[in-house]
Amino acid sequence: MALANRMAKELKMLRKSPPQGVCAWPEGDSTTRLTAQVQGPADTVYEAGVFRLAVEVPERYPFEPPKVTFTTRVYHPNIDASGRVCLDVLDLPPKGSWRPSLNLVTILAAVRQLLAEPNPDDPLDQDATEAYLQNRPLFDATARRMVAEHAGGGAGPAAAAVAKPGQPKEQQQGQQEQGQQQAQQQEQQQGQQEQEPPQQQEQTQQQLGQGPAGPSDQGGDERGGPAYGGSTPGKAAAPTASDAGGEQDQDGVGSVGGLLTAIHGAPDSSPLEPPRKQLRTE
């Protein structure tokens, strides 16, 4: 009963005031088995990663420390390949410094701090410790490679900020990728809509043998407003073969004569006569 009350308070504390870069949640209905996610500290070889941990609270808690294990592979002097963590607050005295006044919030904050400040004097991974002490560039390169391979390297610090308790990291990444794809599709659709009127105008100009269309040819006034008669702003309705009174060719576009008639009105001379020549005869 005492353990249940203690865990209820600590879980509430984790929800309302989690340590910076840390979130944790219970596994299912259990209050003694938790999953935690730790964001790699800034300005370290781990900053691009988000690391997952398993937390097991013993029955004698808080008189015994919780067991914390990295389930994400990490290259660190104080963390071995199986995920065990060598940290003084996770051990009882005299070897460790655990005391009942500590809690899960302080434990997870200490684990994250260990990523920023390894302790080579109390090593657990001998190879990582030797590289850390004797060949720091090699250690840094290996640690970053492990982050990229196992901890979602490249996602950046924002990955932990958007983490939701109980939601798998893979599902969060899938939602982010889906949102990015939807945004790209919307941008492509907008780009196609913006490019559509100039394409229609260019096609009409090529058929008429004219230069770039002026404001009146685009179906709007000089201020870019809609054409009179209810045309859509920025999109002048192209004359069709039925409007022009001409026949359609194989491409479904009205004949040149029909288009000239629709745009300039019925001329006095041949419909194939250029509009400028018609103006001179008038």
PDB file of C-alpha atoms in Angstrom, residues 14-274:
ATOM      1  CA  LEU A  14       6.787  12.892 -13.766  1.00  0.00           C
ATOM      2  CA  ARG A  15       3.693  13.966 -15.689  1.00  0.00           C
ATOM      3  CA  LYS A  16       3.512  17.507 -14.348  1.00  0.00           C
ATOM      4  CA  SER A  17       7.178  18.387 -13.793  1.00  0.00           C
ATOM      5  CA  PRO A  18       9.456  16.026 -15.725  1.00  0.00           C
ATOM      6  CA  PRO A  19      13.201  16.730 -15.801  1.00  0.00           C
ATOM      7  CA  GLN A  20      14.494  18.625 -18.810  1.00  0.00           C
ATOM      8  CA  GLY A  21      14.875  16.316 -21.791  1.00  0.00           C
ATOM      9  CA  VAL A  22      13.154  13.390 -20.042  1.00  0.00           C
ATOM     10  CA  CYS A  23       9.727  11.795 -20.211  1.00  0.00           C
ATOM     11  CA  ALA A  24       8.461   8.555 -18.641  1.00  0.00           C
ATOM     12  CA  TRP A  25       5.249   6.557 -18.449  1.00  0.00           C
ATOM     13  CA  PRO A  26       4.079   3.253 -16.893  1.00  0.00           C
ATOM     14  CA  GLU A  27       3.889   0.079 -18.955  1.00  0.00           C
ATOM     15  CA  GLY A  28       0.222  -0.822 -19.222  1.00  0.00           C
ATOM     16  CA  ASP A  29      -1.479  -0.965 -15.827  1.00  0.00           C
ATOM     17  CA  SER A  30       1.762  -1.481 -13.921  1.00  0.00           C
ATOM     18  CA  THR A  31       3.032   1.253 -11.635  1.00  0.00           C
ATOM     19  CA  THR A  32       6.392  -0.392 -10.952  1.00  0.00           C
ATOM     20  CA  ARG A  33       7.553  -0.917 -14.557  1.00  0.00           C
ATOM     21  CA  LEU A  34       8.124   2.221 -16.576  1.00  0.00           C
ATOM     22  CA  THR A  35       9.540   3.245 -19.932  1.00  0.00           C
ATOM     23  CA  ALA A  36      11.560   6.444 -20.147  1.00  0.00           C
ATOM     24  CA  GLN A  37      13.002   8.463 -23.013  1.00  0.00           C
ATOM     25  CA  VAL A  38      16.049  10.660 -22.572  1.00  0.00           C
ATOM     26  CA  GLN A  39      17.096  13.336 -25.031  1.00  0.00           C
ATOM     27  CA  GLY A  40      20.817  13.523 -25.689  1.00  0.00           C
ATOM     28  CA  PRO A  41      22.297  16.579 -23.946  1.00  0.00           C
ATOM     29  CA  ALA A  42      23.196  19.528 -26.168  1.00  0.00           C
ATOM     30  CA  ASP A  43      26.806  20.027 -27.242  1.00  0.00           C
ATOM     31  CA  THR A  44      27.652  16.352 -26.702  1.00  0.00           C
ATOM     32  CA  VAL A  45      28.184  13.420 -29.048  1.00  0.00           C
ATOM     33  CA  TYR A  46      24.726  12.200 -27.994  1.00  0.00           C
ATOM     34  CA  GLU A  47      22.751  15.368 -28.765  1.00  0.00           C
ATOM     35  CA  ALA A  48      21.164  13.994 -31.959  1.00  0.00           C
ATOM     36  CA  GLY A  49      19.737  10.927 -30.231  1.00  0.00           C
ATOM     37  CA  VAL A  50      16.742   9.938 -28.147  1.00  0.00           C
ATOM     38  CA  PHE A  51      17.487   7.013 -25.837  1.00  0.00           C
ATOM     39  CA  ARG A  52      14.927   4.638 -24.369  1.00  0.00           C
ATOM     40  CA  LEU A  53      15.282   3.143 -20.898  1.00  0.00           C
ATOM     41  CA  ALA A  54      13.494   0.487 -18.867  1.00  0.00           C
ATOM     42  CA  VAL A  55      12.838   1.315 -15.204  1.00  0.00           C
ATOM     43  CA  GLU A  56      11.928  -1.364 -12.659  1.00  0.00           C
ATOM     44  CA  VAL A  57      10.902  -0.349  -9.160  1.00  0.00           C
ATOM     45  CA  PRO A  58      11.537  -3.018  -6.475  1.00  0.00           C
ATOM     46  CA  GLU A  59       9.036  -3.945  -3.794  1.00  0.00           C
ATOM     47  CA  ARG A  60      11.230  -2.397  -1.074  1.00  0.00           C
ATOM     48  CA  TYR A  61      11.372   0.969  -2.864  1.00  0.00           C
ATOM     49  CA  PRO A  62      12.334   3.594  -1.724  1.00  0.00           C
ATOM     50  CA  PHE A  63      14.658   1.666   0.580  1.00  0.00           C
ATOM     51  CA  GLU A  64      16.176   0.058  -2.505  1.00  0.00           C
ATOM     52  CA  PRO A  65      17.001   1.974  -5.675  1.00  0.00           C
ATOM     53  CA  PRO A  66      15.172   1.337  -8.939  1.00  0.00           C
ATOM     54  CA  LYS A  67      16.891  -0.643 -11.683  1.00  0.00           C
ATOM     55  CA  VAL A  68      17.528   1.444 -14.806  1.00  0.00           C
ATOM     56  CA  THR A  69      18.632  -0.153 -18.076  1.00  0.00           C
ATOM     57  CA  PHE A  70      19.244   1.384 -21.489  1.00  0.00           C
ATOM     58  CA  THR A  71      17.257  -0.494 -24.126  1.00  0.00           C
ATOM     59  CA  THR A  72      18.787   1.744 -26.806  1.00  0.00           C
ATOM     60  CA  ARG A  73      22.367   0.808 -27.652  1.00  0.00           C
ATOM     61  CA  VAL A  74      24.800   3.525 -26.576  1.00  0.00           C
ATOM     62  CA  TYR A  75      28.589   3.846 -26.643  1.00  0.00           C
ATOM     63  CA  HIS A  76      29.582   5.199 -23.242  1.00  0.00           C
ATOM     64  CA  PRO A  77      32.255   4.466 -20.601  1.00  0.00           C
ATOM     65  CA  ASN A  78      29.619   3.876 -17.892  1.00  0.00           C
ATOM     66  CA  ILE A  79      27.053   1.936 -19.958  1.00  0.00           C
ATOM     67  CA  ASP A  80      27.788  -1.558 -21.256  1.00  0.00           C
ATOM     68  CA  ALA A  81      26.454  -3.409 -24.302  1.00  0.00           C
ATOM     69  CA  SER A  82      23.568  -4.918 -22.301  1.00  0.00           C
ATOM     70  CA  GLY A  83      22.402  -1.465 -21.197  1.00  0.00           C
ATOM     71  CA  ARG A  84      23.513  -1.644 -17.562  1.00  0.00           C
ATOM     72  CA  VAL A  85      24.341   1.734 -16.034  1.00  0.00           C
ATOM     73  CA  CYS A  86      27.174   2.394 -13.603  1.00  0.00           C
ATOM     74  CA  LEU A  87      25.912   5.345 -11.548  1.00  0.00           C
ATOM     75  CA  ASP A  88      26.413   5.859  -7.817  1.00  0.00           C
ATOM     76  CA  VAL A  89      22.793   6.853  -7.101  1.00  0.00           C
ATOM     77  CA  LEU A  90      21.639   3.501  -8.501  1.00  0.00           C
ATOM     78  CA  ASP A  91      23.561   1.536  -5.835  1.00  0.00           C
ATOM     79  CA  LEU A  92      23.145   1.213  -2.087  1.00  0.00           C
ATOM     80  CA  PRO A  93      25.867   2.376   0.302  1.00  0.00           C
ATOM     81  CA  PRO A  94      28.707   1.874   0.876  1.00  0.00           C
ATOM     82  CA  LYS A  95      29.423   1.485  -2.836  1.00  0.00           C
ATOM     83  CA  GLY A  96      26.643   3.772  -3.956  1.00  0.00           C
ATOM     84  CA  SER A  97      24.857   6.854  -2.697  1.00  0.00           C
ATOM     85  CA  TRP A  98      21.182   5.882  -2.930  1.00  0.00           C
ATOM     86  CA  ARG A  99      18.936   7.124  -0.146  1.00  0.00           C
ATOM     87  CA  PRO A 100      15.148   7.000   0.322  1.00  0.00           C
ATOM     88  CA  SER A 101      14.781  10.748  -0.134  1.00  0.00           C
ATOM     89  CA  LEU A 102      15.682  10.387  -3.825  1.00  0.00           C
ATOM     90  CA  ASN A 103      13.006   9.658  -6.410  1.00  0.00           C
ATOM     91  CA  LEU A 104      12.511   8.767 -10.075  1.00  0.00           C
ATOM     92  CA  VAL A 105      12.761  12.388 -11.184  1.00  0.00           C
ATOM     93  CA  THR A 106      16.226  12.791  -9.680  1.00  0.00           C
ATOM     94  CA  ILE A 107      17.319   9.369 -10.953  1.00  0.00           C
ATOM     95  CA  LEU A 108      16.364  10.068 -14.580  1.00  0.00           C
ATOM     96  CA  ALA A 109      17.929  13.523 -14.415  1.00  0.00           C
ATOM     97  CA  ALA A 110      21.157  11.946 -13.119  1.00  0.00           C
ATOM     98  CA  VAL A 111      21.154   9.386 -15.946  1.00  0.00           C
ATOM     99  CA  ARG A 112      20.838  12.143 -18.530  1.00  0.00           C
ATOM    100  CA  GLN A 113      23.639  14.086 -16.831  1.00  0.00           C
ATOM    101  CA  LEU A 114      25.822  10.979 -17.061  1.00  0.00           C
ATOM    102  CA  LEU A 115      25.582  11.212 -20.860  1.00  0.00           C
ATOM    103  CA  ALA A 116      27.004  14.719 -20.678  1.00  0.00           C
ATOM    104  CA  GLU A 117      29.653  13.896 -18.066  1.00  0.00           C
ATOM    105  CA  PRO A 118      31.045  10.352 -18.299  1.00  0.00           C
ATOM    106  CA  ASN A 119      33.007   9.059 -15.311  1.00  0.00           C
ATOM    107  CA  PRO A 120      36.062   7.175 -16.620  1.00  0.00           C
ATOM    108  CA  ASP A 121      37.210   6.507 -13.030  1.00  0.00           C
ATOM    109  CA  ASP A 122      34.341   4.039 -12.553  1.00  0.00           C
ATOM    110  CA  PRO A 123      34.094   2.363 -15.987  1.00  0.00           C
ATOM    111  CA  LEU A 124      31.727  -0.329 -17.155  1.00  0.00           C
ATOM    112  CA  ASP A 125      32.652  -0.501 -20.860  1.00  0.00           C
ATOM    113  CA  GLN A 126      36.422  -0.889 -20.941  1.00  0.00           C
ATOM    114  CA  ASP A 127      36.840  -0.282 -24.694  1.00  0.00           C
ATOM    115  CA  ALA A 128      34.793   2.920 -24.599  1.00  0.00           C
ATOM    116  CA  THR A 129      36.724   4.085 -21.545  1.00  0.00           C
ATOM    117  CA  GLU A 130      40.115   3.549 -23.175  1.00  0.00           C
ATOM    118  CA  ALA A 131      39.027   5.398 -26.303  1.00  0.00           C
ATOM    119  CA  TYR A 132      37.584   8.209 -24.170  1.00  0.00           C
ATOM    120  CA  LEU A 133      40.863   8.660 -22.303  1.00  0.00           C
ATOM    121  CA  GLN A 134      43.428   7.925 -25.009  1.00  0.00           C
ATOM    122  CA  ASN A 135      41.808   8.750 -28.349  1.00  0.00           C
ATOM    123  CA  ARG A 136      38.967  11.226 -27.958  1.00  0.00           C
ATOM    124  CA  PRO A 137      38.409  11.782 -31.727  1.00  0.00           C
ATOM    125  CA  LEU A 138      37.932   8.028 -32.171  1.00  0.00           C
ATOM    126  CA  PHE A 139      35.572   7.894 -29.194  1.00  0.00           C
ATOM    127  CA  ASP A 140      33.506  10.813 -30.497  1.00  0.00           C
ATOM    128  CA  ALA A 141      33.250   9.327 -33.995  1.00  0.00           C
ATOM    129  CA  THR A 142      32.207   5.918 -32.642  1.00  0.00           C
ATOM    130  CA  ALA A 143      29.651   7.419 -30.264  1.00  0.00           C
ATOM    131  CA  ARG A 144      28.087   9.515 -33.032  1.00  0.00           C
ATOM    132  CA  ARG A 145      27.937   6.501 -35.338  1.00  0.00           C
ATOM    133  CA  MET A 146      26.161   4.480 -32.652  1.00  0.00           C
ATOM    134  CA  VAL A 147      23.703   7.318 -32.134  1.00  0.00           C
ATOM    135  CA  ALA A 148      22.957   7.428 -35.864  1.00  0.00           C
ATOM    136  CA  GLU A 149      22.465   3.656 -36.002  1.00  0.00           C
ATOM    137  CA  HIS A 150      20.476   3.072 -32.818  1.00  0.00           C
ATOM    138  CA  ALA A 151      19.136   6.317 -31.349  1.00  0.00           C
ATOM    139  CA  GLY A 152      17.526   8.031 -34.319  1.00  0.00           C
ATOM    140  CA  GLY A 153      20.540  10.223 -35.061  1.00  0.00           C
ATOM    141  CA  GLY A 154      19.600  13.116 -37.347  1.00  0.00           C
ATOM    142  CA  ALA A 155      16.197  13.648 -35.761  1.00  0.00           C
ATOM    143  CA  GLY A 156      17.750  16.368 -33.600  1.00  0.00           C
ATOM    144  CA  PRO A 157      16.760  17.594 -30.145  1.00  0.00           C
ATOM    145  CA  ALA A 158      13.169  18.193 -31.290  1.00  0.00           C
ATOM    146  CA  ALA A 159      12.547  14.453 -31.329  1.00  0.00           C
ATOM    147  CA  ALA A 160      12.307  14.223 -27.552  1.00  0.00           C
ATOM    148  CA  ALA A 161      10.284  17.417 -27.288  1.00  0.00           C
ATOM    149  CA  VAL A 162       7.440  15.912 -29.318  1.00  0.00           C
ATOM    150  CA  ALA A 163       7.583  12.531 -27.596  1.00  0.00           C
ATOM    151  CA  LYS A 164       4.230  11.468 -26.170  1.00  0.00           C
ATOM    152  CA  PRO A 165       4.064   9.081 -23.206  1.00  0.00           C
ATOM    153  CA  GLY A 166       2.965   5.631 -24.273  1.00  0.00           C
ATOM    154  CA  GLN A 167       3.417   6.309 -27.969  1.00  0.00           C
ATOM    155  CA  PRO A 168       6.216   4.352 -29.713  1.00  0.00           C
ATOM    156  CA  LYS A 169       8.981   6.432 -31.238  1.00  0.00           C
ATOM    157  CA  GLU A 170       8.437   4.698 -34.597  1.00  0.00           C
ATOM    158  CA  GLN A 171       4.800   5.845 -34.628  1.00  0.00           C
ATOM    159  CA  GLN A 172       5.824   9.419 -33.807  1.00  0.00           C
ATOM    160  CA  GLN A 173       8.351   9.438 -36.660  1.00  0.00           C
ATOM    161  CA  GLY A 174       5.732   8.001 -39.037  1.00  0.00           C
ATOM    162  CA  GLN A 175       3.304  10.786 -38.149  1.00  0.00           C
ATOM    163  CA  GLN A 176       6.002  13.414 -38.695  1.00  0.00           C
ATOM    164  CA  GLU A 177       6.911  11.956 -42.104  1.00  0.00           C
ATOM    165  CA  GLN A 178       3.232  11.778 -43.081  1.00  0.00           C
ATOM    166  CA  GLY A 179       2.738  15.426 -42.151  1.00  0.00           C
ATOM    167  CA  GLN A 180       5.782  16.458 -44.174  1.00  0.00           C
ATOM    168  CA  GLN A 181       4.512  14.533 -47.213  1.00  0.00           C
ATOM    169  CA  GLN A 182       1.095  16.185 -46.955  1.00  0.00           C
ATOM    170  CA  ALA A 183       2.714  19.615 -46.753  1.00  0.00           C
ATOM    171  CA  GLN A 184       4.832  18.874 -49.833  1.00  0.00           C
ATOM    172  CA  GLN A 185       1.755  17.713 -51.764  1.00  0.00           C
ATOM    173  CA  GLN A 186      -0.087  20.915 -50.868  1.00  0.00           C
ATOM    174  CA  GLU A 187       2.868  23.020 -52.040  1.00  0.00           C
ATOM    175  CA  GLN A 188       2.994  21.104 -55.329  1.00  0.00           C
ATOM    176  CA  GLN A 189      -0.739  21.604 -55.887  1.00  0.00           C
ATOM    177  CA  GLN A 190      -0.440  25.323 -55.196  1.00  0.00           C
ATOM    178  CA  GLY A 191       2.484  25.550 -57.586  1.00  0.00           C
ATOM    179  CA  GLN A 192       0.497  23.830 -60.340  1.00  0.00           C
ATOM    180  CA  GLN A 193      -2.451  26.166 -59.794  1.00  0.00           C
ATOM    181  CA  GLU A 194      -0.186  29.207 -60.036  1.00  0.00           C
ATOM    182  CA  GLN A 195       1.437  27.941 -63.230  1.00  0.00           C
ATOM    183  CA  GLU A 196      -1.791  26.947 -64.977  1.00  0.00           C
ATOM    184  CA  PRO A 197      -2.968  30.405 -66.233  1.00  0.00           C
ATOM    185  CA  PRO A 198       0.375  31.313 -67.904  1.00  0.00           C
ATOM    186  CA  GLN A 199       0.358  27.960 -69.700  1.00  0.00           C
ATOM    187  CA  GLN A 200      -3.127  28.605 -71.071  1.00  0.00           C
ATOM    188  CA  GLN A 201      -2.121  32.112 -72.121  1.00  0.00           C
ATOM    189  CA  GLU A 202       1.044  30.875 -73.826  1.00  0.00           C
ATOM    190  CA  GLN A 203      -0.937  28.271 -75.763  1.00  0.00           C
ATOM    191  CA  THR A 204      -3.409  30.903 -76.964  1.00  0.00           C
ATOM    192  CA  GLN A 205      -0.606  33.307 -77.898  1.00  0.00           C
ATOM    193  CA  GLN A 206       1.184  30.649 -79.942  1.00  0.00           C
ATOM    194  CA  GLN A 207      -1.991  29.935 -81.904  1.00  0.00           C
ATOM    195  CA  LEU A 208      -2.584  33.636 -82.579  1.00  0.00           C
ATOM    196  CA  GLY A 209       1.070  34.366 -83.394  1.00  0.00           C
ATOM    197  CA  GLN A 210       1.116  37.216 -80.858  1.00  0.00           C
ATOM    198  CA  GLY A 211       3.568  38.282 -78.155  1.00  0.00           C
ATOM    199  CA  PRO A 212       2.970  38.196 -74.418  1.00  0.00           C
ATOM    200  CA  ALA A 213      -0.606  38.830 -73.425  1.00  0.00           C
ATOM    201  CA  GLY A 214      -1.548  42.159 -71.854  1.00  0.00           C
ATOM    202  CA  PRO A 215      -3.864  42.741 -68.926  1.00  0.00           C
ATOM    203  CA  SER A 216      -6.989  42.649 -71.093  1.00  0.00           C
ATOM    204  CA  ASP A 217      -5.956  39.324 -72.611  1.00  0.00           C
ATOM    205  CA  GLN A 218      -5.518  37.788 -69.169  1.00  0.00           C
ATOM    206  CA  GLY A 219      -9.091  38.463 -68.211  1.00  0.00           C
ATOM    207  CA  GLY A 220      -8.349  41.155 -65.616  1.00  0.00           C
ATOM    208  CA  ASP A 221      -7.697  44.860 -65.326  1.00  0.00           C
ATOM    209  CA  GLU A 222      -4.275  46.398 -64.747  1.00  0.00           C
ATOM    210  CA  ARG A 223      -4.664  45.993 -60.980  1.00  0.00           C
ATOM    211  CA  GLY A 224      -4.899  42.226 -61.363  1.00  0.00           C
ATOM    212  CA  GLY A 225      -8.597  42.067 -60.448  1.00  0.00           C
ATOM    213  CA  PRO A 226     -11.133  39.602 -61.873  1.00  0.00           C
ATOM    214  CA  ALA A 227     -12.420  39.973 -65.395  1.00  0.00           C
ATOM    215  CA  TYR A 228     -15.883  41.419 -65.840  1.00  0.00           C
ATOM    216  CA  GLY A 229     -18.553  38.798 -66.228  1.00  0.00           C
ATOM    217  CA  GLY A 230     -17.649  36.717 -63.155  1.00  0.00           C
ATOM    218  CA  SER A 231     -14.326  35.156 -64.207  1.00  0.00           C
ATOM    219  CA  THR A 232     -12.166  33.716 -61.468  1.00  0.00           C
ATOM    220  CA  PRO A 233      -9.512  36.173 -60.231  1.00  0.00           C
ATOM    221  CA  GLY A 234      -6.218  35.575 -61.978  1.00  0.00           C
ATOM    222  CA  LYS A 235      -7.719  32.893 -64.252  1.00  0.00           C
ATOM    223  CA  ALA A 236      -9.256  34.146 -67.470  1.00  0.00           C
ATOM    224  CA  ALA A 237     -11.589  31.647 -69.112  1.00  0.00           C
ATOM    225  CA  ALA A 238     -10.124  30.583 -72.451  1.00  0.00           C
ATOM    226  CA  PRO A 239     -12.561  30.844 -75.405  1.00  0.00           C
ATOM    227  CA  THR A 240     -13.868  27.480 -76.527  1.00  0.00           C
ATOM    228  CA  ALA A 241     -14.688  26.307 -79.993  1.00  0.00           C
ATOM    229  CA  SER A 242     -18.419  26.641 -79.347  1.00  0.00           C
ATOM    230  CA  ASP A 243     -17.963  30.245 -78.196  1.00  0.00           C
ATOM    231  CA  ALA A 244     -15.880  31.069 -81.237  1.00  0.00           C
ATOM    232  CA  GLY A 245     -18.224  29.442 -83.684  1.00  0.00           C
ATOM    233  CA  GLY A 246     -15.294  27.549 -85.196  1.00  0.00           C
ATOM    234  CA  GLU A 247     -14.508  23.871 -85.559  1.00  0.00           C
ATOM    235  CA  GLN A 248     -12.324  21.955 -83.127  1.00  0.00           C
ATOM    236  CA  ASP A 249      -9.079  20.385 -84.299  1.00  0.00           C
ATOM    237  CA  GLN A 250      -7.813  16.975 -83.181  1.00  0.00           C
ATOM    238  CA  ASP A 251      -6.343  18.409 -79.952  1.00  0.00           C
ATOM    239  CA  GLY A 252      -9.734  19.764 -78.880  1.00  0.00           C
ATOM    240  CA  VAL A 253      -8.674  23.425 -79.364  1.00  0.00           C
ATOM    241  CA  GLY A 254     -10.820  25.763 -81.454  1.00  0.00           C
ATOM    242  CA  SER A 255      -9.563  26.899 -84.852  1.00  0.00           C
ATOM    243  CA  VAL A 256      -7.481  30.058 -85.143  1.00  0.00           C
ATOM    244  CA  GLY A 257     -10.304  31.832 -86.886  1.00  0.00           C
ATOM    245  CA  GLY A 258     -12.767  30.916 -84.173  1.00  0.00           C
ATOM    246  CA  LEU A 259     -10.418  32.153 -81.457  1.00  0.00           C
ATOM    247  CA  LEU A 260      -9.881  35.458 -83.269  1.00  0.00           C
ATOM    248  CA  THR A 261     -13.610  35.913 -83.588  1.00  0.00           C
ATOM    249  CA  ALA A 262     -14.161  35.227 -79.889  1.00  0.00           C
ATOM    250  CA  ILE A 263     -11.447  37.651 -78.756  1.00  0.00           C
ATOM    251  CA  HIS A 264     -11.740  40.548 -81.246  1.00  0.00           C
ATOM    252  CA  GLY A 265     -15.245  40.185 -82.611  1.00  0.00           C
ATOM    253  CA  ALA A 266     -16.228  39.393 -86.183  1.00  0.00           C
ATOM    254  CA  PRO A 267     -13.904  41.326 -88.530  1.00  0.00           C
ATOM    255  CA  ASP A 268     -14.966  42.915 -91.785  1.00  0.00           C
ATOM    256  CA  SER A 269     -12.400  40.924 -93.700  1.00  0.00           C
ATOM    257  CA  SER A 270     -11.197  37.328 -93.572  1.00  0.00           C
ATOM    258  CA  PRO A 271     -11.101  35.835 -90.039  1.00  0.00           C
ATOM    259  CA  LEU A 272      -7.469  34.809 -90.599  1.00  0.00           C
ATOM    260  CA  GLU A 273      -6.427  38.430 -91.133  1.00  0.00           C
ATOM    261  CA  PRO A 274      -4.249  39.645 -88.185  1.00  0.00           C
TER     262      PRO A 274
END
